[in-house]
mmCIF file of C-alpha atoms and ligand atoms in Angstrom:
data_model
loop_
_atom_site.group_PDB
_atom_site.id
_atom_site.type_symbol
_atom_site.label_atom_id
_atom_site.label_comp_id
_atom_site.label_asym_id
_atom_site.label_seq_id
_atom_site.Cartn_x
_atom_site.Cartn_y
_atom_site.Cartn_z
ATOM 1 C CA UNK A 1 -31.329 4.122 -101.049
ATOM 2 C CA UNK A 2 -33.670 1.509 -100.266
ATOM 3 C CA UNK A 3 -33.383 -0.924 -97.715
ATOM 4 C CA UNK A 4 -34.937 -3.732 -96.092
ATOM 5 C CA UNK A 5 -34.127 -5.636 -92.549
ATOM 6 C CA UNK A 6 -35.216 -9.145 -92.451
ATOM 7 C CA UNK A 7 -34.885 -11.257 -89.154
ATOM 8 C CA UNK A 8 -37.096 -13.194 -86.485
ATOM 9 C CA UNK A 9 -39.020 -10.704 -84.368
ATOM 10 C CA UNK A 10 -36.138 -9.218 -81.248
ATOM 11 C CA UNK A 11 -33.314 -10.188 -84.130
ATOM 12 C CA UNK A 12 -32.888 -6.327 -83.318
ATOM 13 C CA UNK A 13 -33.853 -4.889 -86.688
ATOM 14 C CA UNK A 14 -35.424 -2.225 -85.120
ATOM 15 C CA UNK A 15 -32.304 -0.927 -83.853
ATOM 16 C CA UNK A 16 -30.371 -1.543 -86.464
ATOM 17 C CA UNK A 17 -33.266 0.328 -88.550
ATOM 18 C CA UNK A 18 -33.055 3.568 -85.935
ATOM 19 C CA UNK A 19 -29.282 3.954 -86.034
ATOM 20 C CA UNK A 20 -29.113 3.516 -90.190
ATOM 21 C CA UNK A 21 -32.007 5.903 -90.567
ATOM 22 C CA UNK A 22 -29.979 8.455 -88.499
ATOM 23 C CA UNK A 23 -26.410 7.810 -90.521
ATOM 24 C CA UNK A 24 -28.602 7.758 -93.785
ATOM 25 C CA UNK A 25 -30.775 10.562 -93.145
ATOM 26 C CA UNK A 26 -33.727 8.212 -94.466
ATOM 27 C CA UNK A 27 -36.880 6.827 -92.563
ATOM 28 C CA UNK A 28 -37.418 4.762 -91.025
ATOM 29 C CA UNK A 29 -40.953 2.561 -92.138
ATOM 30 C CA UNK A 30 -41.923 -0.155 -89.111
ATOM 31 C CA UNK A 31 -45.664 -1.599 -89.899
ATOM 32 C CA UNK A 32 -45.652 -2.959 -86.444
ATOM 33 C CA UNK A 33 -44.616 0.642 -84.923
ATOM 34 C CA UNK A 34 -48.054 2.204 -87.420
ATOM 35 C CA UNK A 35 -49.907 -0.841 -86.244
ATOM 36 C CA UNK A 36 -49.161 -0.543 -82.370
ATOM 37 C CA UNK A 37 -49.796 3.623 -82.801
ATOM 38 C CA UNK A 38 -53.400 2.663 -84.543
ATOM 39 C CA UNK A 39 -53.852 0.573 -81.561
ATOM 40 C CA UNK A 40 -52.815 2.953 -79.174
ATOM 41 C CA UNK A 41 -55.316 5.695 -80.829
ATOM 42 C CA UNK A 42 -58.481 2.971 -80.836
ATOM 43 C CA UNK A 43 -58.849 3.460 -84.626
ATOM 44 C CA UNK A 44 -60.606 1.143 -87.364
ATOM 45 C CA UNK A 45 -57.427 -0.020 -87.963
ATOM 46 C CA UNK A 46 -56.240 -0.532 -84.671
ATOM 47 C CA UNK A 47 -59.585 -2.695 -83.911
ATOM 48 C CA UNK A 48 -58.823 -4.797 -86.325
ATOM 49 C CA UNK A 49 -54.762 -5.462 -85.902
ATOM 50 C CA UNK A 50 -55.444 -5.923 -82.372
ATOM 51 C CA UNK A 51 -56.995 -10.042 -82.566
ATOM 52 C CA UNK A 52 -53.941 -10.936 -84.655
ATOM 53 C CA UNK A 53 -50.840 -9.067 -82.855
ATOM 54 C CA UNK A 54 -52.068 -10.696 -79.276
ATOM 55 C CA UNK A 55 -52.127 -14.140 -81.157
ATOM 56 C CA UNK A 56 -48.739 -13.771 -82.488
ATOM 57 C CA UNK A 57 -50.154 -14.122 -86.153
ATOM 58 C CA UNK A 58 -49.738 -11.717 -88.762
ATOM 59 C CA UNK A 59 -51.837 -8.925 -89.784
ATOM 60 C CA UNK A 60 -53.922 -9.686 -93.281
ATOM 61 C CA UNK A 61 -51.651 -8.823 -96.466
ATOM 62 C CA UNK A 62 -53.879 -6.497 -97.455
ATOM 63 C CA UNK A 63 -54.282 -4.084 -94.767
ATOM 64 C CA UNK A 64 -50.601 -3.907 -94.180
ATOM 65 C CA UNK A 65 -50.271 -3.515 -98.173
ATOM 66 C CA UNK A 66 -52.342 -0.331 -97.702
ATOM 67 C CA UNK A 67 -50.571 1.193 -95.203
ATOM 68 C CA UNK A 68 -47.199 0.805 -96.770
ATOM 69 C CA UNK A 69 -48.688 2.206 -100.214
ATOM 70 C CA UNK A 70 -49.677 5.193 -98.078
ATOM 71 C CA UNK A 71 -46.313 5.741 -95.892
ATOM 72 C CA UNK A 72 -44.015 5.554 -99.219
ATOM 73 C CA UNK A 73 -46.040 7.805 -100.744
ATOM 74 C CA UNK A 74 -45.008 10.486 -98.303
ATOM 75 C CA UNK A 75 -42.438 12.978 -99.246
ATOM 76 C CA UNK A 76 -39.862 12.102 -96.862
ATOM 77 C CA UNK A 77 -39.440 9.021 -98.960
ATOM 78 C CA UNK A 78 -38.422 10.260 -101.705
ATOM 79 C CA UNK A 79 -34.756 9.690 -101.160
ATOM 80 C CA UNK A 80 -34.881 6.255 -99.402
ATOM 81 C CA UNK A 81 -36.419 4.435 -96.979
ATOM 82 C CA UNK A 82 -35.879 1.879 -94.725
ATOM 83 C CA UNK A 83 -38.176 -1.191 -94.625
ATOM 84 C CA UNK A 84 -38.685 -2.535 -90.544
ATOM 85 C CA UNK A 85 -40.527 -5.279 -90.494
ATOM 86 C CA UNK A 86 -42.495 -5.152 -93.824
ATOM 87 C CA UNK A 87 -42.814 -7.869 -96.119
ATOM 88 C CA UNK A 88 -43.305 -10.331 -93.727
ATOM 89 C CA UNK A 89 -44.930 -12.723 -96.269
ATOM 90 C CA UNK A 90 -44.079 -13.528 -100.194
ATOM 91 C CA UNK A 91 -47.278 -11.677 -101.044
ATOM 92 C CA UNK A 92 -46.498 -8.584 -99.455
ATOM 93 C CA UNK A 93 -42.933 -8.899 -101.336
ATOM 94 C CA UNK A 94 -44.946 -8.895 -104.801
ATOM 95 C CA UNK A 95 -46.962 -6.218 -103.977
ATOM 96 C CA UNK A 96 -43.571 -4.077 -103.389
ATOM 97 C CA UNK A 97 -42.831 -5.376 -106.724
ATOM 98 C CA UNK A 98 -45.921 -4.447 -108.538
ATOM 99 C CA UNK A 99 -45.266 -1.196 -107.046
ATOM 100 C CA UNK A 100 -42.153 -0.377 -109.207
ATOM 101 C CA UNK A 101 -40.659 -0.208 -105.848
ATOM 102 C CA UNK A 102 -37.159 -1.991 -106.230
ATOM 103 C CA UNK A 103 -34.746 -2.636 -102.976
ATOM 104 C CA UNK A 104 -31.326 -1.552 -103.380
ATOM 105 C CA UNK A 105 -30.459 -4.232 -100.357
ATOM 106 C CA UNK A 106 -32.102 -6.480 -98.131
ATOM 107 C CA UNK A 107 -30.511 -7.412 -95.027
ATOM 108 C CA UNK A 108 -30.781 -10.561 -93.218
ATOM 109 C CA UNK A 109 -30.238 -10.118 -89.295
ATOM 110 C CA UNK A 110 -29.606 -14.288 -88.001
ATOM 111 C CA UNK A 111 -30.609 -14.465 -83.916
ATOM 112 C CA UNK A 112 -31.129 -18.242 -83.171
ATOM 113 C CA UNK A 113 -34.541 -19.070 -81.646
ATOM 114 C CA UNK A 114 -33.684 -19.528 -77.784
ATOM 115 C CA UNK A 115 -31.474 -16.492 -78.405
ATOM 116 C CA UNK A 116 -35.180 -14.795 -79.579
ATOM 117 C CA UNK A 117 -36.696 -16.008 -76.511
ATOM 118 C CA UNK A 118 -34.409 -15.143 -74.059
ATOM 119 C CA UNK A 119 -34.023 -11.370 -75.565
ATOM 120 C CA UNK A 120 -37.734 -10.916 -75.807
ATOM 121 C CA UNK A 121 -37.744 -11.495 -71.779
ATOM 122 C CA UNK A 122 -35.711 -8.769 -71.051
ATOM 123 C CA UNK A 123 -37.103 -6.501 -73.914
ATOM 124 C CA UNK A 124 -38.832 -2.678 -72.737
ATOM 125 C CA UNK A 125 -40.420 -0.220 -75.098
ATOM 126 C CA UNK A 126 -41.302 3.639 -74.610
ATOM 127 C CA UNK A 127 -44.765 4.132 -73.956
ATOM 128 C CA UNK A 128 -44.266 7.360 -75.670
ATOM 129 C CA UNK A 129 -41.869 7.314 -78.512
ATOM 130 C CA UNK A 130 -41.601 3.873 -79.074
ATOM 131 C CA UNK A 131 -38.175 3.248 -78.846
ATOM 132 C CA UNK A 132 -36.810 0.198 -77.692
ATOM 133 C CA UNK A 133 -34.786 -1.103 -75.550
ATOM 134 C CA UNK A 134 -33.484 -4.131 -73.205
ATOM 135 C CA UNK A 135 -32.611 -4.448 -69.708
ATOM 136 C CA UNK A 136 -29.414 -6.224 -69.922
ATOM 137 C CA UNK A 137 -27.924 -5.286 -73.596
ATOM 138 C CA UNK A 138 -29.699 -1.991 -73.820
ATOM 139 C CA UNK A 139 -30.399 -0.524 -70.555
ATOM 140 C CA UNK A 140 -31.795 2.826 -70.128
ATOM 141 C CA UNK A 141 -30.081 5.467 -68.254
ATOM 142 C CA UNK A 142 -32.658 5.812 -65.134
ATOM 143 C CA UNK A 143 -34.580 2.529 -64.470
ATOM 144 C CA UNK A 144 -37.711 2.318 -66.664
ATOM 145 C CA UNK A 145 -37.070 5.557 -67.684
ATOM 146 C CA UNK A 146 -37.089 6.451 -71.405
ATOM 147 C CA UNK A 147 -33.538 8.163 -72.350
ATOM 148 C CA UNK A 148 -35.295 10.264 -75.252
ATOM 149 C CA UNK A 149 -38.241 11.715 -73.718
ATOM 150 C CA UNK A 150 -38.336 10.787 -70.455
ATOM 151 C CA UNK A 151 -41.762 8.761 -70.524
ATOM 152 C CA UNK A 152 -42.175 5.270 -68.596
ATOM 153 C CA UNK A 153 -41.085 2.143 -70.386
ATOM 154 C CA UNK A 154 -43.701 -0.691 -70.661
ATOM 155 C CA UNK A 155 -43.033 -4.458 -71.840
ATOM 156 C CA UNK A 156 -45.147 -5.144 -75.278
ATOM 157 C CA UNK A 157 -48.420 -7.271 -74.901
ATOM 158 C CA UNK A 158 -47.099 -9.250 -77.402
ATOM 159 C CA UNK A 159 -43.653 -10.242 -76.055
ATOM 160 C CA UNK A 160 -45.120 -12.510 -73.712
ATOM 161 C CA UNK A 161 -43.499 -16.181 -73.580
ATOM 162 C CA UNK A 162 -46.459 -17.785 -74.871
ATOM 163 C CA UNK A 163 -46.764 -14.926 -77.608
ATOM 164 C CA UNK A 164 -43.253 -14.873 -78.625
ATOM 165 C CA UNK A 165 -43.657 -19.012 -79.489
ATOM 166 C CA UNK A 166 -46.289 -17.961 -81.613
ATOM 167 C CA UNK A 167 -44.369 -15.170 -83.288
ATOM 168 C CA UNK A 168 -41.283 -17.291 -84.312
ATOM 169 C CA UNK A 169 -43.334 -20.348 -85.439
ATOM 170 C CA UNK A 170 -45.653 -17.521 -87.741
ATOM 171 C CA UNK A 171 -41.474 -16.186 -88.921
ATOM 172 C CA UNK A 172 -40.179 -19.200 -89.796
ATOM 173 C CA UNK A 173 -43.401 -20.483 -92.187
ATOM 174 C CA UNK A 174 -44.455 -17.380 -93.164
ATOM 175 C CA UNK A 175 -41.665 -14.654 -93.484
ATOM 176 C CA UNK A 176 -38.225 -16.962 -93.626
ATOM 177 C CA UNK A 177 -38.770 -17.669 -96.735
ATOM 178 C CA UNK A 178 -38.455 -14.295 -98.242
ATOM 179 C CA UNK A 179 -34.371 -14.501 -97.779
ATOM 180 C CA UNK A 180 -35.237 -17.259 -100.586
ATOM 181 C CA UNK A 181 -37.068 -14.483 -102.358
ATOM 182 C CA UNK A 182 -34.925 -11.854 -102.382
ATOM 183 C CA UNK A 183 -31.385 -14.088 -102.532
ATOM 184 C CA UNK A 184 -32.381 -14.951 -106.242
ATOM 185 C CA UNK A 185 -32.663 -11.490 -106.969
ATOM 186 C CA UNK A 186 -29.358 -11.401 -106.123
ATOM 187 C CA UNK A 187 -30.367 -8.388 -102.698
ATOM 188 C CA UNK A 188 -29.504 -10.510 -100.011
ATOM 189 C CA UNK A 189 -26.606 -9.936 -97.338
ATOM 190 C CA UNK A 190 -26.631 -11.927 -93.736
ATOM 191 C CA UNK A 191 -25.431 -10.264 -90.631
ATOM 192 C CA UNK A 192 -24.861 -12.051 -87.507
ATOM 193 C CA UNK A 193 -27.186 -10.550 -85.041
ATOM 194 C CA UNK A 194 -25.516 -11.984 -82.290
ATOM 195 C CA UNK A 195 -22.782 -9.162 -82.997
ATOM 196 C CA UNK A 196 -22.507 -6.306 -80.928
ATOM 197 C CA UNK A 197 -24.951 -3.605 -81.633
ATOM 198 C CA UNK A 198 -21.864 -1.424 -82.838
ATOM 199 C CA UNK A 199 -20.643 -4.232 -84.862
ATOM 200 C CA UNK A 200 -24.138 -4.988 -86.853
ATOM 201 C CA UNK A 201 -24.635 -1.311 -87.565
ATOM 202 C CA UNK A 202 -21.045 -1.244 -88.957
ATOM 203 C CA UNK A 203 -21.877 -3.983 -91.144
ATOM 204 C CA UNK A 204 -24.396 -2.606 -92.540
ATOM 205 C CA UNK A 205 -23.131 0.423 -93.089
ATOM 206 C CA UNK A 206 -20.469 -0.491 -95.281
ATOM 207 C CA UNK A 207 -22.352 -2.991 -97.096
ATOM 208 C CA UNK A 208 -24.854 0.332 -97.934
ATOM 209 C CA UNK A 209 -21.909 2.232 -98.529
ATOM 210 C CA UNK A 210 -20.861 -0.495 -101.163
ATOM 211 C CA UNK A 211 -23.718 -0.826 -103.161
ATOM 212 C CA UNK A 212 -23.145 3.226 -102.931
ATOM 213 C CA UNK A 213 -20.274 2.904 -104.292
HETATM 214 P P1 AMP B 301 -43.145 -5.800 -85.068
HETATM 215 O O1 AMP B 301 -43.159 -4.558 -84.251
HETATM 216 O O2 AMP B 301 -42.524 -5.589 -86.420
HETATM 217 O O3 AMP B 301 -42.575 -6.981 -84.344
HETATM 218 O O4 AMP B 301 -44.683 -6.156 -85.367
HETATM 219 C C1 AMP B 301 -45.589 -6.480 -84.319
HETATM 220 C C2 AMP B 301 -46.771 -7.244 -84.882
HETATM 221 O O5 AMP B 301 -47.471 -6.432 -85.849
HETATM 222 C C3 AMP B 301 -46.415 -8.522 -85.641
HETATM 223 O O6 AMP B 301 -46.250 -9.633 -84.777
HETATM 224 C C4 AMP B 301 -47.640 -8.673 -86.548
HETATM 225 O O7 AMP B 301 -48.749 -9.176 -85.843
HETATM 226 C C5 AMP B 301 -47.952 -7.226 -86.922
HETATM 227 N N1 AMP B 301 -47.223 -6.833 -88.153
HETATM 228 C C6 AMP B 301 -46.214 -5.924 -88.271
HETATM 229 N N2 AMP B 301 -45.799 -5.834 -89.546
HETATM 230 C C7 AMP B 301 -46.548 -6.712 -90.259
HETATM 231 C C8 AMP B 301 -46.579 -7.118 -91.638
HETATM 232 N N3 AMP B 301 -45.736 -6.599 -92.535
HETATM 233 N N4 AMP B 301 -47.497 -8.055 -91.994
HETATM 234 C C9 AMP B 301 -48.359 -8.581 -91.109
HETATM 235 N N5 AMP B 301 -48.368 -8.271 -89.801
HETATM 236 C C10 AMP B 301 -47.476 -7.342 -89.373
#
């Protein structure tokens, strides 16, 4: 099972991804998550991500290319995957394609842009594990606290006001157009991300479990 979430970044595909990669037993593949753990590490790679995540632009095609070449040709995913945040340009979509690699679904998340805006605000991710959350629609148990492993939430350099701007101006020219892309290949489903969390996943889940069948 392959699958892909599309959406403007804080549309909550990250979530959605986490929660189907559990139900699914399949991973989970975020570029951003590899990119922010390069970063973290001081690596070639994170050197060179760093300029273009704090200016809301997107990383070159053809470093993220390589690192997706590299993730998918790990064992675990050989039954499935899912696809966070990768393509985020038409490029990066061929290069799946030239890959033999062939989604079974892509799935659109919609979030309006002030919508973006005011979830990015309130959004918190583990310093540790990475997992995210929000203060209002997903609060942790303890205050700042991360539920999983118990290390101290941090807000994202890059979810900054003036950042986020940056971010959904770069979606909408760059990355929107890949619903285009993948609609004419007859892949694309819409959910409305303004659902409940419970609701989205449910979605989801039984459009995966129809293409199942
Ligand atoms: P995300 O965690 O998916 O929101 O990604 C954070 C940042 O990493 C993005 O704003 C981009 O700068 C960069 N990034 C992540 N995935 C990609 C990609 N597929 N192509 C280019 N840049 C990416």
């Amino acid at each position: 099972m392959k699958l892909m979430f599309l959406g403007a970044p804080g549309a909550g595909k990250g979530t959605q991804a986490e929660r189907i990669s559990e139900k699914y037993s399949i991973p989970s593949i975020s570029t951003g998550a590899i990119l922010r753990e390069a970063m973290a590490n001081g690596s070639d790679l994170g050197i060179k991500a760093k300029e273009f995540i704090a200016a809301g632009a997107l990383v070159p095609d053809d470093v993220v290319i390589g690192i997706i070449k590299e993730r998918l040709a790990q064992a675990d995913c050989n039954n499935g995957f899912i696809l966070d945040g990768f393509p985020r340009t038409v490029p990066q979509a061929q290069a799946l394609d030239e890959m033999g690699i062939d989604m079974d679904l892509v799935v659109s998340i919609e979030v309006n842009d002030e919508d973006i805006v005011e979830r990015m605000g309130g959004r918190r991710l583990c310093s540790k594990c990475g997992t995210s959350y929000h203060i209002v629609h997903i609060p942790t148990k303890v205050d700042g606290v991360c539920d999983k492993c118990g290390a101290e939430l941090m807000i994202r350099a890059d979810d900054k006001p003036e950042v986020v701007k940056d971010r959904l101006v770069t979606y909408h020219k760059q990355t929107a157009p890949l619903k285009d892309y993948y609609n004419a290949k007859g892949k694309l489903t819409h959910v409305n991300g303004n659902d409940s969390i419970d609701a989205i996943t449910e979605k989801i889940s039984s459009a995966v479990d129809g293409i199942r069948g």
